[in-house]
Coordinates of N, CA and C in Angstrom, one line a residue:
G239 N -4.3 34.9 60.8 CA -3.3 34.0 60.3 C -3.8 32.6 60.0
T240 N -2.9 31.7 59.6 CA -3.3 30.4 59.2 C -2.8 29.3 60.2
C241 N -2.1 29.8 61.3 CA -1.5 28.8 62.2 C -2.6 28.2 63.1
Q242 N -2.3 27.0 63.6 CA -3.1 26.3 64.5 C -2.4 26.1 65.8
I243 N -3.2 25.9 66.9 CA -2.6 25.8 68.2 C -1.6 24.6 68.3
G244 N -2.0 23.5 67.7 CA -1.1 22.3 67.7 C 0.2 22.6 67.0
G245 N 0.1 23.4 65.9 CA 1.3 23.8 65.2 C 2.2 24.7 66.0
N246 N 1.6 25.6 66.7 CA 2.3 26.5 67.6 C 3.1 25.7 68.7
I247 N 2.4 24.7 69.2 CA 3.1 23.9 70.3 C 4.2 23.0 69.7
S248 N 3.9 22.5 68.5 CA 4.9 21.6 67.9 C 6.2 22.4 67.4
T249 N 6.1 23.7 67.2 CA 7.2 24.5 66.9 C 7.7 25.4 68.0
N250 N 7.0 25.2 69.2 CA 7.3 26.0 70.4 C 7.3 27.5 70.0
A251 N 6.3 27.9 69.3 CA 6.1 29.3 68.9 C 5.4 30.1 69.9
G252 N 6.1 30.6 70.9 CA 5.4 31.2 72.0 C 5.1 32.7 71.8
G253 N 5.6 33.3 70.7 CA 5.3 34.6 70.4 C 6.3 35.6 71.0
Q254 N 6.0 36.9 70.8 CA 6.9 38.0 71.2 C 6.8 38.4 72.7
Y255 N 5.8 37.8 73.4 CA 5.6 38.3 74.8 C 6.2 37.3 75.8
F256 N 7.4 36.8 75.5 CA 8.0 35.8 76.4 C 8.4 36.4 77.7
F257 N 8.8 37.7 77.7 CA 9.2 38.3 79.0 C 8.1 38.4 79.9
R258 N 6.9 38.5 79.4 CA 5.7 38.7 80.2 C 5.1 37.4 80.7
F259 N 4.9 36.4 79.7 CA 4.2 35.2 79.9 C 5.0 33.9 79.9
G260 N 6.2 34.0 79.5 CA 7.1 32.8 79.5 C 6.8 32.0 78.2
S261 N 7.4 30.8 78.2 CA 7.3 30.0 77.0 C 6.2 29.0 77.1
L262 N 5.9 28.3 76.0 CA 4.8 27.3 76.0 C 5.1 26.2 77.0
H263 N 6.3 26.0 77.3 CA 6.6 24.9 78.3 C 6.0 25.3 79.7
G264 N 5.7 26.6 79.9 CA 5.1 27.0 81.2 C 3.6 27.2 81.1
T265 N 3.1 27.4 79.9 CA 1.6 27.7 79.8 C 0.8 26.5 79.3
V266 N 1.5 25.5 78.7 CA 0.7 24.3 78.3 C 0.6 23.4 79.5
V267 N -0.7 23.2 80.0 CA -1.0 22.4 81.2 C -1.2 20.9 80.9
G268 N -1.9 20.6 79.8 CA -2.2 19.2 79.4 C -2.2 19.1 77.9
M269 N -2.1 17.8 77.5 CA -2.0 17.6 76.1 C -2.4 16.2 75.7
E270 N -3.1 16.1 74.5 CA -3.4 14.8 73.9 C -2.6 14.7 72.6
V271 N -1.9 13.5 72.5 CA -1.0 13.4 71.3 C -1.3 12.0 70.7
V272 N -1.3 12.0 69.3 CA -1.4 10.8 68.6 C -0.1 10.4 68.0
L273 N 0.4 9.2 68.4 CA 1.7 8.8 67.9 C 1.7 8.2 66.5
P274 N 2.8 8.0 65.9 CA 2.8 7.5 64.5 C 2.1 6.2 64.3
N275 N 2.1 5.4 65.4 CA 1.4 4.0 65.3 C -0.1 4.1 65.6
G276 N -0.6 5.3 65.8 CA -2.0 5.5 66.0 C -2.4 5.5 67.5
E277 N -1.4 5.2 68.4 CA -1.7 5.2 69.8 C -2.0 6.7 70.3
V278 N -3.0 6.8 71.1 CA -3.3 8.1 71.7 C -2.9 8.2 73.1
L279 N -2.1 9.3 73.4 CA -1.6 9.5 74.8 C -2.2 10.7 75.4
H280 N -2.5 10.7 76.7 CA -3.0 11.8 77.4 C -2.1 12.2 78.5
F281 N -1.7 13.5 78.5 CA -0.8 14.0 79.6 C -1.6 15.1 80.3
N282 N -2.0 14.8 81.5 CA -2.7 15.7 82.4 C -3.9 16.3 81.7
I283 N -4.6 15.5 80.9 CA -5.8 16.0 80.2 C -6.8 14.8 80.0
D284 N -8.1 15.0 80.1 CA -9.0 13.9 80.0 C -9.1 13.4 78.6
S285 N -9.3 12.1 78.5 CA -9.7 11.5 77.2 C -11.1 11.9 76.9
G286 N -11.6 11.6 75.8 CA -13.0 12.0 75.4 C -14.0 11.4 76.3
I287 N -13.8 10.1 76.7 CA -14.8 9.5 77.6 C -14.7 10.1 79.0
D288 N -13.4 10.3 79.5 CA -13.3 10.9 80.8 C -13.9 12.3 80.9
A289 N -13.7 13.1 79.8 CA -14.2 14.4 79.8 C -15.7 14.4 79.9
E290 N -16.3 13.5 79.2 CA -17.8 13.4 79.2 C -18.3 13.0 80.5
I291 N -17.6 12.1 81.2 CA -18.0 11.7 82.6 C -17.9 12.8 83.5
N292 N -16.7 13.5 83.5 CA -16.5 14.6 84.4 C -17.5 15.8 84.2
A293 N -17.9 16.0 82.9 CA -18.8 17.0 82.6 C -20.2 16.7 83.2
K294 N -20.6 15.5 83.2 CA -21.9 15.1 83.8 C -21.9 15.1 85.3
Q295 N -20.7 14.7 85.9 CA -20.6 14.7 87.3 C -20.4 16.1 87.9
N296 N -19.8 17.0 87.2 CA -19.5 18.3 87.8 C -20.1 19.4 87.1
N297 N -21.2 19.2 86.3 CA -22.0 20.2 85.6 C -21.1 21.1 84.8
N298 N -20.1 20.5 84.1 CA -19.2 21.3 83.2 C -18.3 22.3 83.9
N299 N -18.2 22.2 85.2 CA -17.4 23.2 85.9 C -16.0 22.8 86.2
R300 N -15.6 21.6 85.7 CA -14.3 21.1 86.1 C -13.7 20.3 84.9
S301 N -12.4 20.5 84.6 CA -11.8 19.7 83.6 C -10.8 18.7 84.2
G302 N -10.2 17.9 83.4 CA -9.3 16.9 84.0 C -7.8 17.4 84.0
S303 N -7.6 18.7 83.8 CA -6.2 19.2 83.8 C -6.0 20.0 85.1
H304 N -4.8 19.8 85.6 CA -4.4 20.5 86.9 C -3.1 21.2 86.7
R305 N -3.1 22.5 87.1 CA -1.9 23.4 86.9 C -0.7 22.8 87.6
K306 N -0.9 22.3 88.8 CA 0.2 21.7 89.6 C 0.1 20.2 89.7
D307 N 1.0 19.5 89.0 CA 1.1 18.1 89.1 C 2.5 17.7 89.1
N308 N 2.9 17.2 90.3 CA 4.4 16.9 90.5 C 4.6 15.4 90.4
T309 N 3.7 14.6 89.9 CA 3.8 13.2 89.9 C 4.5 12.7 88.6
G310 N 5.5 11.9 88.7 CA 6.1 11.2 87.6 C 6.8 12.1 86.6
Y311 N 7.1 11.6 85.4 CA 7.7 12.3 84.3 C 6.7 13.2 83.6
D312 N 7.1 14.5 83.3 CA 6.2 15.4 82.6 C 6.5 15.2 81.1
L313 N 5.9 14.2 80.5 CA 6.3 13.8 79.1 C 5.8 14.8 78.1
K314 N 4.8 15.6 78.4 CA 4.3 16.5 77.4 C 5.4 17.4 76.8
H315 N 6.4 17.7 77.6 CA 7.4 18.6 77.2 C 8.2 18.1 76.0
L316 N 8.2 16.8 75.9 CA 8.9 16.2 74.7 C 8.3 16.6 73.4
F317 N 7.0 16.8 73.4 CA 6.3 17.1 72.2 C 6.3 18.6 71.9
I318 N 6.6 19.5 72.8 CA 6.7 20.9 72.6 C 8.0 21.2 71.9
G319 N 7.9 21.7 70.7 CA 9.1 22.0 69.9 C 9.6 20.8 69.1
A320 N 8.9 19.7 69.1 CA 9.4 18.5 68.4 C 9.0 18.5 66.9
E321 N 8.2 19.5 66.5 CA 7.8 19.7 65.1 C 7.1 18.5 64.5
G322 N 6.4 17.8 65.3 CA 5.6 16.6 64.8 C 6.4 15.4 64.6
T323 N 7.7 15.3 64.9 CA 8.5 14.1 64.7 C 8.1 13.0 65.7
L324 N 7.6 13.3 66.8 CA 7.2 12.3 67.8 C 5.7 12.0 67.8
G325 N 4.9 12.9 67.3 CA 3.5 12.7 67.3 C 2.7 14.0 67.0
V326 N 1.4 13.9 66.7 CA 0.6 15.1 66.4 C -0.2 15.5 67.6
V327 N -0.2 16.8 67.9 CA -1.0 17.3 69.0 C -2.4 17.5 68.6
T328 N -3.4 16.8 69.2 CA -4.8 16.9 68.8 C -5.7 17.6 69.9
K329 N -5.2 17.7 71.1 CA -6.0 18.4 72.1 C -5.0 19.0 73.1
V330 N -5.3 20.2 73.6 CA -4.4 20.9 74.6 C -5.2 21.7 75.6
A331 N -4.6 21.7 76.8 CA -5.1 22.6 77.8 C -4.1 23.7 78.1
I332 N -4.4 24.9 78.0 CA -3.5 26.0 78.1 C -4.0 27.0 79.2
A333 N -3.0 27.4 80.1 CA -3.3 28.4 81.1 C -3.3 29.8 80.4
C334 N -4.5 30.4 80.3 CA -4.6 31.7 79.5 C -4.6 32.9 80.5
P335 N -3.7 33.8 80.3 CA -3.7 35.0 81.2 C -4.8 36.0 80.8
A336 N -5.2 36.8 81.7 CA -6.2 37.9 81.4 C -5.6 38.9 80.5
L337 N -6.4 39.5 79.7 CA -6.0 40.6 78.8 C -5.5 41.8 79.7
P338 N -4.4 42.5 79.3 CA -3.9 43.6 80.1 C -4.9 44.8 80.0
I339 N -5.0 45.5 81.1 CA -5.8 46.8 81.1 C -5.0 47.9 80.5
S340 N -3.7 48.0 80.8 CA -2.9 49.1 80.2 C -1.7 48.5 79.4
R341 N -1.3 49.3 78.4 CA -0.3 48.8 77.5 C 0.5 50.0 77.0
N342 N 1.8 49.9 77.0 CA 2.7 51.0 76.5 C 3.8 50.4 75.7
S343 N 4.1 51.2 74.6 CA 5.3 50.8 73.8 C 6.2 51.9 73.5
A344 N 7.5 51.7 73.4 CA 8.5 52.7 73.1 C 9.4 52.1 72.1
L345 N 9.8 53.0 71.1 CA 10.8 52.6 70.1 C 12.0 53.4 70.4
L346 N 13.1 52.7 70.8 CA 14.3 53.4 71.3 C 15.5 53.2 70.3
I347 N 16.4 54.2 70.2 CA 17.5 54.2 69.3 C 18.8 54.2 70.1
C348 N 19.6 53.2 69.8 CA 21.0 53.1 70.4 C 22.0 53.1 69.3
N349 N 23.3 53.3 69.8 CA 24.4 53.4 68.8 C 25.4 52.2 69.0
S350 N 25.1 51.3 69.9 CA 26.0 50.2 70.1 C 25.3 49.0 70.7
Y351 N 25.8 47.8 70.6 CA 25.2 46.6 71.2 C 25.4 46.7 72.7
E352 N 26.5 47.3 73.1 CA 26.7 47.5 74.6 C 25.6 48.3 75.2
K353 N 25.1 49.4 74.5 CA 24.0 50.2 75.1 C 22.7 49.4 75.0
V354 N 22.5 48.5 74.0 CA 21.4 47.7 73.9 C 21.3 46.8 75.1
L355 N 22.4 46.2 75.6 CA 22.4 45.4 76.8 C 22.1 46.3 78.0
N356 N 22.5 47.5 78.0 CA 22.2 48.4 79.1 C 20.7 48.7 79.2
V357 N 20.1 48.9 78.0 CA 18.7 49.1 78.0 C 17.9 47.9 78.5
M358 N 18.3 46.7 78.1 CA 17.7 45.5 78.6 C 17.8 45.4 80.1
K359 N 19.0 45.7 80.6 CA 19.2 45.6 82.1 C 18.3 46.6 82.8
A360 N 18.3 47.9 82.3 CA 17.4 48.9 82.9 C 15.9 48.5 82.8
A361 N 15.5 47.9 81.7 CA 14.1 47.5 81.5 C 13.8 46.5 82.6
K362 N 14.6 45.5 82.8 CA 14.3 44.5 83.8 C 14.3 45.1 85.2
E363 N 15.1 46.1 85.5 CA 15.2 46.7 86.8 C 14.0 47.7 87.0
D364 N 13.7 48.5 86.0 CA 12.8 49.6 86.2 C 11.3 49.2 85.9
L365 N 11.2 48.3 84.9 CA 9.8 47.9 84.5 C 9.3 46.6 85.2
G366 N 10.3 45.8 85.5 CA 10.0 44.6 86.3 C 8.9 43.8 85.8
E367 N 7.8 43.6 86.6 CA 6.7 42.7 86.3 C 5.9 43.1 85.1
I368 N 5.9 44.3 84.7 CA 5.1 44.8 83.6 C 5.8 44.7 82.2
L369 N 7.1 44.4 82.2 CA 7.8 44.2 81.0 C 7.3 43.0 80.2
S370 N 6.9 43.3 79.0 CA 6.3 42.2 78.2 C 7.0 41.8 76.9
A371 N 7.8 42.7 76.4 CA 8.5 42.4 75.1 C 9.7 43.3 74.9
I372 N 10.8 42.8 74.4 CA 11.9 43.6 73.9 C 12.3 43.0 72.6
E373 N 12.3 43.8 71.5 CA 12.6 43.3 70.2 C 13.7 44.2 69.6
L374 N 14.7 43.6 69.0 CA 15.8 44.4 68.4 C 15.8 44.4 66.9
M375 N 16.0 45.6 66.3 CA 16.0 45.7 64.8 C 17.3 46.6 64.5
D376 N 17.9 46.3 63.3 CA 19.0 47.1 62.9 C 18.6 48.0 61.7
W377 N 19.5 49.0 61.5 CA 19.2 50.0 60.5 C 19.1 49.5 59.1
N378 N 20.0 48.6 58.7 CA 19.9 48.0 57.4 C 18.6 47.3 57.1
T379 N 18.1 46.6 58.1 CA 16.8 45.9 57.9 C 15.7 46.8 57.7
L380 N 15.7 47.9 58.5 CA 14.6 48.9 58.4 C 14.7 49.7 57.1
Q381 N 15.9 49.9 56.6 CA 16.0 50.5 55.3 C 15.3 49.7 54.2
L382 N 15.5 48.3 54.3 CA 14.9 47.5 53.3 C 13.4 47.5 53.5
V383 N 12.9 47.5 54.7 CA 11.5 47.6 55.0 C 10.9 48.9 54.3
K384 N 11.6 50.0 54.5 CA 11.2 51.3 54.0 C 11.2 51.3 52.4
T385 N 12.3 50.7 51.9 CA 12.4 50.7 50.4 C 11.4 49.9 49.7
H386 N 11.1 48.7 50.3 CA 10.1 47.8 49.7 C 8.7 48.0 50.2
G387 N 8.5 48.8 51.2 CA 7.2 49.1 51.7 C 6.4 47.9 52.2
I388 N 7.1 47.1 53.0 CA 6.5 45.9 53.4 C 5.6 46.1 54.6
N389 N 4.3 46.0 54.4 CA 3.3 46.0 55.5 C 3.4 47.3 56.4
T390 N 3.8 48.4 55.9 CA 3.9 49.6 56.7 C 2.9 50.6 56.1
S391 N 2.5 51.6 57.0 CA 1.6 52.6 56.6 C 2.4 53.8 56.0
D392 N 3.7 53.7 55.9 CA 4.5 54.9 55.4 C 4.3 55.2 54.0
D393 N 4.0 54.1 53.2 CA 4.0 54.3 51.7 C 2.9 55.4 51.4
S394 N 1.8 55.3 52.0 CA 0.7 56.2 51.7 C 1.0 57.7 52.1
N395 N 2.0 57.8 53.0 CA 2.4 59.1 53.5 C 3.7 59.6 52.9
G396 N 4.2 58.9 51.8 CA 5.4 59.3 51.2 C 6.6 59.1 52.1
G397 N 6.5 58.1 53.0 CA 7.6 57.8 53.9 C 7.7 58.7 55.1
S398 N 6.7 59.5 55.3 CA 6.7 60.5 56.4 C 6.2 60.0 57.7
G399 N 5.8 58.7 57.8 CA 5.3 58.2 59.1 C 6.4 57.9 60.0
L400 N 6.1 57.0 61.0 CA 7.1 56.7 62.1 C 8.4 56.1 61.5
L401 N 8.3 55.2 60.6 CA 9.4 54.5 60.0 C 10.4 55.6 59.3
G402 N 9.8 56.5 58.5 CA 10.6 57.5 57.9 C 11.3 58.4 58.9
E403 N 10.6 58.6 60.0 CA 11.1 59.5 61.1 C 12.3 58.9 61.8
I404 N 12.2 57.6 62.2 CA 13.3 57.0 62.9 C 14.5 56.7 62.1
L405 N 14.3 56.7 60.7 CA 15.5 56.5 59.8 C 16.1 57.8 59.3
S406 N 15.5 58.9 59.7 CA 16.1 60.2 59.2 C 17.4 60.5 60.0
A407 N 18.3 61.2 59.3 CA 19.6 61.5 59.9 C 19.4 62.4 61.1
E408 N 18.4 63.3 61.1 CA 18.1 64.2 62.2 C 17.7 63.5 63.4
T409 N 17.1 62.3 63.3 CA 16.6 61.6 64.4 C 17.7 60.9 65.2
Y410 N 18.6 60.2 64.5 CA 19.6 59.4 65.2 C 21.0 60.0 65.2
G411 N 21.4 60.7 64.2 CA 22.6 61.4 64.2 C 23.8 60.4 64.1
K412 N 23.6 59.1 64.0 CA 24.7 58.2 63.9 C 24.5 57.3 62.7
S413 N 25.6 56.6 62.3 CA 25.4 55.7 61.2 C 25.1 54.3 61.7
N414 N 24.2 53.6 61.0 CA 23.8 52.2 61.4 C 23.4 52.1 62.8
P415 N 22.5 52.8 63.3 CA 22.0 52.6 64.7 C 21.2 51.4 64.9
L416 N 20.9 51.0 66.2 CA 20.1 49.9 66.5 C 18.8 50.4 67.2
Y417 N 17.8 49.6 66.9 CA 16.4 50.0 67.4 C 15.8 48.9 68.3
L418 N 15.3 49.4 69.4 CA 14.7 48.5 70.4 C 13.2 48.8 70.6
L419 N 12.4 47.9 70.4 CA 10.9 48.0 70.7 C 10.7 47.4 72.1
V420 N 10.3 48.2 73.0 CA 10.0 47.8 74.4 C 8.5 48.0 74.7
E421 N 7.9 47.0 75.2 CA 6.5 47.1 75.5 C 6.2 46.6 76.9
T422 N 5.2 47.3 77.6 CA 4.8 46.9 78.9 C 3.3 46.5 78.8
Q423 N 2.9 45.6 79.7 CA 1.5 45.3 79.9 C 1.2 45.2 81.4
G424 N 0.1 45.8 81.8 CA -0.2 45.7 83.3 C -1.7 45.9 83.5
S425 N -1.9 46.1 84.8 CA -3.3 46.2 85.3 C -3.7 47.6 85.8
N426 N -2.7 48.5 85.9 CA -3.0 49.8 86.4 C -2.3 50.9 85.5
L427 N -3.1 51.6 84.8 CA -2.6 52.6 83.8 C -1.7 53.6 84.4
E428 N -2.1 54.2 85.5 CA -1.3 55.3 86.1 C 0.1 54.7 86.6
H429 N 0.0 53.6 87.3 CA 1.2 52.9 87.8 C 2.2 52.6 86.6
D430 N 1.6 52.0 85.6 CA 2.5 51.6 84.5 C 3.1 52.7 83.7
N431 N 2.3 53.8 83.5 CA 2.8 55.0 82.9 C 4.0 55.6 83.7
S432 N 3.8 55.6 85.0 CA 4.9 56.1 85.9 C 6.2 55.3 85.7
K433 N 6.1 54.0 85.7 CA 7.2 53.2 85.5 C 7.9 53.4 84.2
M434 N 7.1 53.5 83.1 CA 7.7 53.7 81.8 C 8.4 55.1 81.7
D435 N 7.8 56.1 82.3 CA 8.4 57.5 82.3 C 9.7 57.4 83.0
A436 N 9.8 56.8 84.2 CA 11.0 56.7 85.0 C 12.1 55.9 84.2
F437 N 11.7 54.9 83.5 CA 12.6 54.1 82.7 C 13.2 54.9 81.6
L438 N 12.4 55.7 80.8 CA 12.9 56.5 79.7 C 13.7 57.6 80.2
T439 N 13.3 58.2 81.3 CA 14.1 59.3 81.9 C 15.5 58.8 82.3
R440 N 15.6 57.7 82.9 CA 16.9 57.1 83.2 C 17.8 56.9 82.0
L441 N 17.2 56.4 80.9 CA 17.9 56.1 79.7 C 18.4 57.4 79.0
F442 N 17.6 58.4 79.0 CA 18.0 59.7 78.4 C 19.1 60.4 79.2
E443 N 18.9 60.4 80.6 CA 19.9 61.1 81.4 C 21.2 60.4 81.4
S444 N 21.3 59.1 81.2 CA 22.5 58.4 81.2 C 23.1 58.3 79.8
S445 N 22.4 58.9 78.8 CA 22.8 58.8 77.4 C 22.9 57.4 76.9
T446 N 22.1 56.5 77.4 CA 22.1 55.1 77.0 C 21.4 55.0 75.6
I447 N 20.4 55.9 75.4 CA 19.8 56.0 74.0 C 20.0 57.3 73.4
D448 N 20.0 57.4 72.1 CA 20.1 58.7 71.4 C 18.8 59.4 71.2
N449 N 17.8 58.5 71.1 CA 16.4 59.1 70.9 C 15.4 58.0 71.2
G450 N 14.2 58.4 71.2 CA 13.1 57.4 71.5 C 11.7 58.0 71.3
F451 N 10.8 57.1 71.0 CA 9.4 57.5 70.7 C 8.5 56.7 71.6
L452 N 7.7 57.3 72.3 CA 6.7 56.7 73.2 C 5.3 56.7 72.6
S453 N 4.7 55.6 72.5 CA 3.3 55.5 71.9 C 2.4 56.4 72.7
Q454 N 1.5 57.0 71.9 CA 0.4 57.9 72.6 C -0.9 57.2 72.6
D455 N -1.1 56.2 71.8 CA -2.4 55.5 71.7 C -2.2 54.1 71.1
S456 N -3.3 53.4 71.0 CA -3.2 52.0 70.5 C -2.8 52.0 69.0
K457 N -3.1 53.0 68.3 CA -2.8 53.1 66.8 C -1.3 53.1 66.7
Q458 N -0.6 53.9 67.5 CA 0.8 54.0 67.4 C 1.5 52.7 67.9
I459 N 0.9 52.1 68.9 CA 1.5 50.8 69.3 C 1.4 49.8 68.1
M460 N 0.3 49.8 67.4 CA 0.1 48.9 66.3 C 1.1 49.2 65.1
E461 N 1.4 50.5 65.0 CA 2.3 51.0 63.9 C 3.7 50.5 64.3
M462 N 4.1 50.6 65.5 CA 5.4 50.1 66.0 C 5.6 48.6 65.7
W463 N 4.5 47.8 66.0 CA 4.6 46.4 65.8 C 4.5 46.0 64.4
K464 N 3.9 46.9 63.6 CA 3.8 46.6 62.1 C 5.2 46.7 61.5
I465 N 6.0 47.7 62.0 CA 7.4 47.9 61.6 C 8.2 46.7 62.0
R466 N 8.0 46.3 63.2 CA 8.8 45.1 63.7 C 8.5 43.8 62.9
E467 N 7.2 43.6 62.7 CA 6.8 42.4 62.0 C 7.1 42.4 60.5
S468 N 7.3 43.6 59.9 CA 7.7 43.7 58.5 C 9.2 43.4 58.3
C469 N 9.9 43.2 59.4 CA 11.4 42.9 59.3 C 11.5 41.4 58.9
N470 N 10.6 40.6 59.2 CA 10.6 39.2 58.8 C 9.3 38.7 58.3
P471 N 8.8 39.2 57.2 CA 7.5 38.8 56.7 C 7.5 37.3 56.3
T472 N 6.3 36.7 56.4 CA 6.1 35.3 56.0 C 5.2 35.2 54.8

C-alpha cells in the first residue's frame, strides 16, 4: 500500500484487528509532532539529540519511550485521529505485538441482525483472548463484488470459488442473509483449534447460523479477507 505510519496515526486507522490488539490510542507509546508554527513537540519520545546521547550511553539498548507513564497530561492522544489539523506526526514509538503462531478464520451466514449479535456474544465468550476480528458483510454488497469481480479469485473460476458458493441459494436458503468473518490469532494451534470448533458447534446447535465455512489453510484465510476487502475498495 501507499499509507504511512504518520498518516495511520493521524486518521486513527488501527486496522481490522481491534478486538485482538486494541486501537492506536493503546499501542502508540510516544510521538514527535511538528506544529503549524514549526515548533517540535516530544511526547514520551527522545528528541534527536537525546536519542543520540542515550544510544551512546546505553549501547543502543534503550530508547526514551516508556510503556507506563502516569505523569501529567497524555497530550499525544490529541493528535491521534486529528487528521493533521493540529500538527504533523514525524516520529513515533509503537508497542508491536509478536506475530501469532496460529490463525483461524470462519465465514458465517446469519439471517438476522439479532443472530449477528448472538454470534458476537458467543465469540467473546467462547473465543475470549484469541478473538482478533469480526467483520460484517451483507448479501447486496457481496453480489456487487461478484458481479464486478473486484479483487477476488472467483472470476478465473467462473464464479465457482468461495464467493460463488456463499452466495448460492443452496448455501444459505434465505433471502438477503448477513455474513460474518470471524478470525482468531493465538500462540497454541491445538488450543486455538479446539476453541474455534467449540464456538462453531455452539452456533450450529443453537441454529444461530444457517451455514459456515472454516478455513483449512492460509490460502483460504487470504481468500476470505480478499472478499471482505473487496467490499470497500480504495
